[in-house]
Structures are given as C-alpha cells and as structure tokens.
Amino acid sequence: MKEKRSLETVERRISEFFLHNRRMPTYSEMTDLLGVRSKSVVHFWVKKLMAKGVLERDSKGFLKPLRRSLLLPLVGEIQAGFPSPVEEELRDVISLDEYLITRPVSSFILKVSGDSMIGEGIKPGDLVIVEKGREPKNGDVILAQVDGEWTMKYFTKRGGRIILESANEKYPPIRPKEELRLGGIITAVIRKYHR
Amino acid sequence: MKEKRSLETVERRISEFFLHNRRMPTYSEMTDLLGVRSKSVVHFWVKKLMAKGVLERDSKGFLKPLRRSLLLPLVGEIQAGFPSPVEEELRDVISLDEYLITRPVSSFILKVSGDSMIGEGIKPGDLVIVEKGREPKNGDVILAQVDGEWTMKYFTKRGGRIILESANEKYPPIRPKEELRLGGIITAVIRKYHR
DNA sequence: TTGACAATAGAACGAACGTTCTATTAGGAT
DNA sequence: ATCCTAATAGAACGTTCGTTCTATTGTCAA
C-alpha cells in the first residue's frame, strides 16, 4: 500500500494529521507520514514545501497549519458568474469555526425538530448554534420555552410587551404573560446533506 | 488594565491564543498570557487546569486545544426538552469544520444570491459548501450553468434525461438539451445571523 | 508582630526539538 | 560501465521545551 511520495501526497498527509490531532506534526512524526527513516529527509521535504509556499512558519518558527486543512476558499456570489480554479486561488479563505462561533463558551449546538421556523429557512434536522445570555433584539430568532416546551420563535418587543411569532402559519403568535424563559439567540443555521 | 487571574480567565486567554495562532502556547508564551515572569508559575497553573479537566495532553504529551475553543456541545432536539448545563457536559461535542467538510481539497464555499432554492431553505446571503467532481443523485441540490448563468437546482435523471428544478414556483423546470455544465453538489448550507 | 501557607521568581536540568553535517544509496544520461 | 545528481540515512549539535528545585514574596489569621 505504499504510495508514491510527491508534494501533493505529503501535503495531504500533513493535512490529515492536523485534522485529527489539531496540531502540526513534529519532524519525528513526519518520518512516519512520509515513510522515511531520518529527520533530515523530513527537513529536506519541509524546505521544499516551504519554497512552494505550501507550508509556512509563524513568527515563532512553528509550522503553520495548512490553509487547506481548515480553511475553504470563499468564492463570489452565484450570479456573479462561476469562478475558474485560477480565480479561486485569489479569493478569500474562511474557517467555518471562526466564522460561525464568536463566543465559544456561551454557545452550543441544537438539532432542530419541528417546523415552526420553516419560513425562515430553518428545517427539521438542521443544526442551530444557540448563544446564551444575550439580550435579543426585535426580529431575532430565539430559543424560548412556551407551555413547558422549548421552541424557536421570532422575538419582538413593543412597548414592554413581548410577542413571539413563528415562521409558520400553523402556529399562532404568543404573548407570554409572565417572564419569558429564554434559552438563547440563534446565531447560525447549519444544514448538511446526507452523504 | 490588569485583570485578576483565575481559572476562567486563564482558560479564556489560552482559548483566544489558540483561535488566533491555531496552536497551543508554549510555557514561555503563557507567562505573557498569565502576566507572570516564570515558567514554573505557568507549570503550576497548567497543573491546576489539568486537574480540573480543562486542559489535556495528547498521547505525545502536547497540550490539546481546549474543547471549548473549536468544539461545541451538541445537545438534543428541541422538543425533547431543553437540557440543563449538567446534561450538556455529557453530550457529544462536534467540530463544525470536521462535521461540514469531508473533502477539503475539492470543496469551496459560495455565497448564495437569488431565491431559486428558497423552498429548500436556502436563502439569499447563505453560504453553501460545494463539492466538485462528484456524480449527483436524484434529489441532490446542485450548482449548474443554465443559459450561461450559474444557479442552484434540484437534480433529477429519468431514463437518461436530466431535469433541473427550482424550489421556487417562479422558475420553470429545465431540461438541458446538450451536456450539463455541472459546478458541483451542495453538501451543506450555512447561515449566520448578522452580529 | 508573628507564624503558616500559598503564590511567585529564578536557576538548573534532562529530553526532545529542528538543524546541519557527512556518508551512502538510487536512478538516469552519456 | 561510468558519471552525475537527487534522495536518503544516520549521527552530531545547539536550542528550546517542559519540569523540578530552592528561595523569596505576599496574604491572612492568630
């Protein structure tokens, strides 16, 4: 099962290592990744990869994670035309983790069931990121307890009175009489197509 | 601006360091993070954090990234009831990067404009992850070129004939006469609420 | 003020890191 | 076959890492 060594396979293996270990491998560990027995050979390959711009070091001299391992190229909007692979290289890259999660400690992920927010494009089976402890603004999608059950609603506050509305005509608006039991604000929606 | 040192602040600062540098800090670097002058003090704090279960080491002895910094707790479905903080600890955690991106090299992110897939819960402004070079199955949402413009459609193939349908009544189904220009398959949808 | 204990500083140490060096092997061209 | 170059192995080296030790400082109670 020995695969031919090339810049691409080395890049991919390092990328996989980072994905699993969340850190870059040491030179000793890279001997296994490359299938060689000497650190000097690793040094040889790392130098080559750095010359190609595939690998980089940070200000402290540590190897930076590969761009490809956690970042994805973000290309333009659909109707602006489909960019060529060459164009893609020039675009921005984003990390989904960093993009989606601004406050990791106070956030959690919830799997959606029910269709109360279907009009907002939040479907059963989707994942939503919920951030706790933030004051909701009008129009925010929030997680709230209604009749002892947790559900998602649009939040509106007018003149001190709170209205919770669904994005689905099946469910009538709710005007909670007492205090509102607030689970958090929906900050992101994630849907993965099964594969 | 000197903040009182506590387990929580130390945890947060390490978390921030990892978010920016994509690696855990060295003890020397942690002296700055903690505002102390000796590595032995860092060792003292790290030991304390490890006893609390906040920090961990991997099999090689390297400090693992904090769970909170890239992983989020995944709690149950909404209608199953809202879990308490205690329950949350027992649930799974997921990394959005790993969850969403199965093939990093052949994927890219696209910002959606247009409402052709609104019925599928894909709205203008959403981000979609597109995977290139995969054969679409019936019912898949794909990125395809129609009349020189790239757009998203449902893919259906019946008896050798391909039908592209929108999730929006405004747009009629399309039966491409010649070869289909396929951009890729939509593998995920991401929406972030502005904040 | 004194004593007890926790927190910190600073030096010293072994281990592992990345680098560099020389020697050997492999492959292709002449 | 011979030469030339690229790739590899293995050893040696300096640096930095994390750890451990002792000494000093700070804090609170008696």
PDB file of C-alpha atoms in Angstrom, chain A residues 39-140:
ATOM      1  CA  LYS A  39      14.551  13.564  10.253  1.00  0.00           C
ATOM      2  CA  SER A  40      16.965  15.127   7.805  1.00  0.00           C
ATOM      3  CA  VAL A  41      14.840  13.819   4.956  1.00  0.00           C
ATOM      4  CA  VAL A  42      11.842  15.434   6.571  1.00  0.00           C
ATOM      5  CA  HIS A  43      13.775  18.657   6.778  1.00  0.00           C
ATOM      6  CA  PHE A  44      14.531  18.277   3.089  1.00  0.00           C
ATOM      7  CA  TRP A  45      10.848  17.935   2.221  1.00  0.00           C
ATOM      8  CA  VAL A  46       9.663  20.669   4.526  1.00  0.00           C
ATOM      9  CA  LYS A  47      12.134  23.037   2.931  1.00  0.00           C
ATOM     10  CA  LYS A  48      10.804  22.104  -0.468  1.00  0.00           C
ATOM     11  CA  LEU A  49       7.205  22.612   0.643  1.00  0.00           C
ATOM     12  CA  MET A  50       8.027  25.972   2.139  1.00  0.00           C
ATOM     13  CA  ALA A  51       9.705  27.071  -1.077  1.00  0.00           C
ATOM     14  CA  LYS A  52       6.498  26.175  -2.877  1.00  0.00           C
ATOM     15  CA  GLY A  53       4.507  28.204  -0.390  1.00  0.00           C
ATOM     16  CA  VAL A  54       2.561  25.174   0.755  1.00  0.00           C
ATOM     17  CA  LEU A  55       3.979  25.265   4.257  1.00  0.00           C
ATOM     18  CA  GLU A  56       4.705  28.309   6.358  1.00  0.00           C
ATOM     19  CA  ARG A  57       6.143  29.132   9.722  1.00  0.00           C
ATOM     20  CA  ASP A  58       4.682  31.584  12.180  1.00  0.00           C
ATOM     21  CA  SER A  59       6.655  34.289  13.903  1.00  0.00           C
ATOM     22  CA  LYS A  60       7.907  31.820  16.489  1.00  0.00           C
ATOM     23  CA  GLY A  61       9.213  29.380  13.895  1.00  0.00           C
ATOM     24  CA  PHE A  62       6.449  26.831  14.351  1.00  0.00           C
ATOM     25  CA  LEU A  63       4.895  25.294  11.301  1.00  0.00           C
ATOM     26  CA  LYS A  64       1.539  26.823  10.489  1.00  0.00           C
ATOM     27  CA  PRO A  65      -1.415  24.586   9.725  1.00  0.00           C
ATOM     28  CA  LEU A  66      -2.011  24.159   6.019  1.00  0.00           C
ATOM     29  CA  ARG A  67      -4.537  26.552   4.604  1.00  0.00           C
ATOM     30  CA  ARG A  68      -6.393  23.715   3.015  1.00  0.00           C
ATOM     31  CA  SER A  69      -6.798  21.758   6.219  1.00  0.00           C
ATOM     32  CA  LEU A  70      -9.309  24.011   7.889  1.00  0.00           C
ATOM     33  CA  LEU A  71      -9.952  26.853   5.548  1.00  0.00           C
ATOM     34  CA  LEU A  72     -12.077  26.801   2.456  1.00  0.00           C
ATOM     35  CA  PRO A  73     -11.905  29.156  -0.471  1.00  0.00           C
ATOM     36  CA  LEU A  74     -14.789  31.576  -0.406  1.00  0.00           C
ATOM     37  CA  VAL A  75     -15.776  32.475  -3.929  1.00  0.00           C
ATOM     38  CA  GLY A  76     -18.162  35.106  -5.135  1.00  0.00           C
ATOM     39  CA  GLU A  77     -21.875  35.037  -5.479  1.00  0.00           C
ATOM     40  CA  ILE A  78     -23.525  32.659  -7.835  1.00  0.00           C
ATOM     41  CA  GLN A  79     -24.980  35.133 -10.223  1.00  0.00           C
ATOM     42  CA  ALA A  80     -21.702  36.971 -10.492  1.00  0.00           C
ATOM     43  CA  GLY A  81     -20.521  34.063 -12.575  1.00  0.00           C
ATOM     44  CA  PHE A  82     -18.721  30.902 -11.693  1.00  0.00           C
ATOM     45  CA  PRO A  83     -15.066  31.497 -10.981  1.00  0.00           C
ATOM     46  CA  SER A  84     -12.357  29.439 -12.574  1.00  0.00           C
ATOM     47  CA  PRO A  85      -9.911  27.474 -10.434  1.00  0.00           C
ATOM     48  CA  VAL A  86      -7.337  30.151 -11.083  1.00  0.00           C
ATOM     49  CA  GLU A  87      -9.625  32.828  -9.797  1.00  0.00           C
ATOM     50  CA  GLU A  88     -10.400  30.776  -6.753  1.00  0.00           C
ATOM     51  CA  GLU A  89      -6.815  30.998  -5.596  1.00  0.00           C
ATOM     52  CA  LEU A  90      -7.077  34.747  -5.355  1.00  0.00           C
ATOM     53  CA  ARG A  91     -10.200  34.788  -3.245  1.00  0.00           C
ATOM     54  CA  ASP A  92     -10.549  34.858   0.476  1.00  0.00           C
ATOM     55  CA  VAL A  93     -10.495  31.776   2.589  1.00  0.00           C
ATOM     56  CA  ILE A  94     -12.555  31.331   5.711  1.00  0.00           C
ATOM     57  CA  SER A  95     -12.605  28.963   8.620  1.00  0.00           C
ATOM     58  CA  LEU A  96     -16.098  27.801   9.389  1.00  0.00           C
ATOM     59  CA  ASP A  97     -15.325  27.506  13.068  1.00  0.00           C
ATOM     60  CA  GLU A  98     -14.121  31.044  13.330  1.00  0.00           C
ATOM     61  CA  TYR A  99     -16.810  32.313  11.039  1.00  0.00           C
ATOM     62  CA  LEU A 100     -19.669  30.730  12.899  1.00  0.00           C
ATOM     63  CA  ILE A 101     -18.615  30.804  16.506  1.00  0.00           C
ATOM     64  CA  THR A 102     -17.886  34.132  18.037  1.00  0.00           C
ATOM     65  CA  ARG A 103     -18.390  33.184  21.662  1.00  0.00           C
ATOM     66  CA  PRO A 104     -17.499  29.533  22.121  1.00  0.00           C
ATOM     67  CA  VAL A 105     -18.010  29.343  25.852  1.00  0.00           C
ATOM     68  CA  SER A 106     -21.583  30.536  25.862  1.00  0.00           C
ATOM     69  CA  SER A 107     -22.677  28.707  22.709  1.00  0.00           C
ATOM     70  CA  PHE A 108     -23.972  25.281  21.985  1.00  0.00           C
ATOM     71  CA  ILE A 109     -25.451  23.415  19.072  1.00  0.00           C
ATOM     72  CA  LEU A 110     -29.008  22.186  18.892  1.00  0.00           C
ATOM     73  CA  LYS A 111     -30.643  19.863  16.436  1.00  0.00           C
ATOM     74  CA  VAL A 112     -33.909  21.228  15.166  1.00  0.00           C
ATOM     75  CA  SER A 113     -37.114  19.271  15.202  1.00  0.00           C
ATOM     76  CA  GLY A 114     -40.419  20.756  14.248  1.00  0.00           C
ATOM     77  CA  ASP A 115     -41.282  23.176  11.521  1.00  0.00           C
ATOM     78  CA  SER A 116     -42.080  26.315  13.463  1.00  0.00           C
ATOM     79  CA  MET A 117     -39.366  28.293  11.659  1.00  0.00           C
ATOM     80  CA  ILE A 118     -39.715  26.734   8.228  1.00  0.00           C
ATOM     81  CA  GLY A 119     -40.487  30.123   6.683  1.00  0.00           C
ATOM     82  CA  GLU A 120     -37.131  31.362   7.908  1.00  0.00           C
ATOM     83  CA  GLY A 121     -35.379  28.505   6.157  1.00  0.00           C
ATOM     84  CA  ILE A 122     -34.793  26.540   9.341  1.00  0.00           C
ATOM     85  CA  LYS A 123     -35.915  22.987   8.694  1.00  0.00           C
ATOM     86  CA  PRO A 124     -36.231  19.896  10.865  1.00  0.00           C
ATOM     87  CA  GLY A 125     -32.861  18.185  11.119  1.00  0.00           C
ATOM     88  CA  ASP A 126     -30.889  21.393  10.785  1.00  0.00           C
ATOM     89  CA  LEU A 127     -28.387  22.355  13.428  1.00  0.00           C
ATOM     90  CA  VAL A 128     -28.588  25.755  15.044  1.00  0.00           C
ATOM     91  CA  ILE A 129     -25.952  27.486  17.120  1.00  0.00           C
ATOM     92  CA  VAL A 130     -27.507  28.964  20.233  1.00  0.00           C
ATOM     93  CA  GLU A 131     -25.813  31.668  22.225  1.00  0.00           C
ATOM     94  CA  LYS A 132     -26.858  32.037  25.831  1.00  0.00           C
ATOM     95  CA  GLY A 133     -27.053  35.130  27.930  1.00  0.00           C
ATOM     96  CA  ARG A 134     -27.580  37.778  25.296  1.00  0.00           C
ATOM     97  CA  GLU A 135     -30.374  40.278  25.102  1.00  0.00           C
ATOM     98  CA  PRO A 136     -32.474  39.593  21.981  1.00  0.00           C
ATOM     99  CA  LYS A 137     -33.362  42.337  19.550  1.00  0.00           C
ATOM    100  CA  ASN A 138     -36.540  42.657  17.532  1.00  0.00           C
ATOM    101  CA  GLY A 139     -36.569  40.185  14.674  1.00  0.00           C
ATOM    102  CA  ASP A 140     -34.033  37.833  16.251  1.00  0.00           C
TER     103      ASP A 140
END
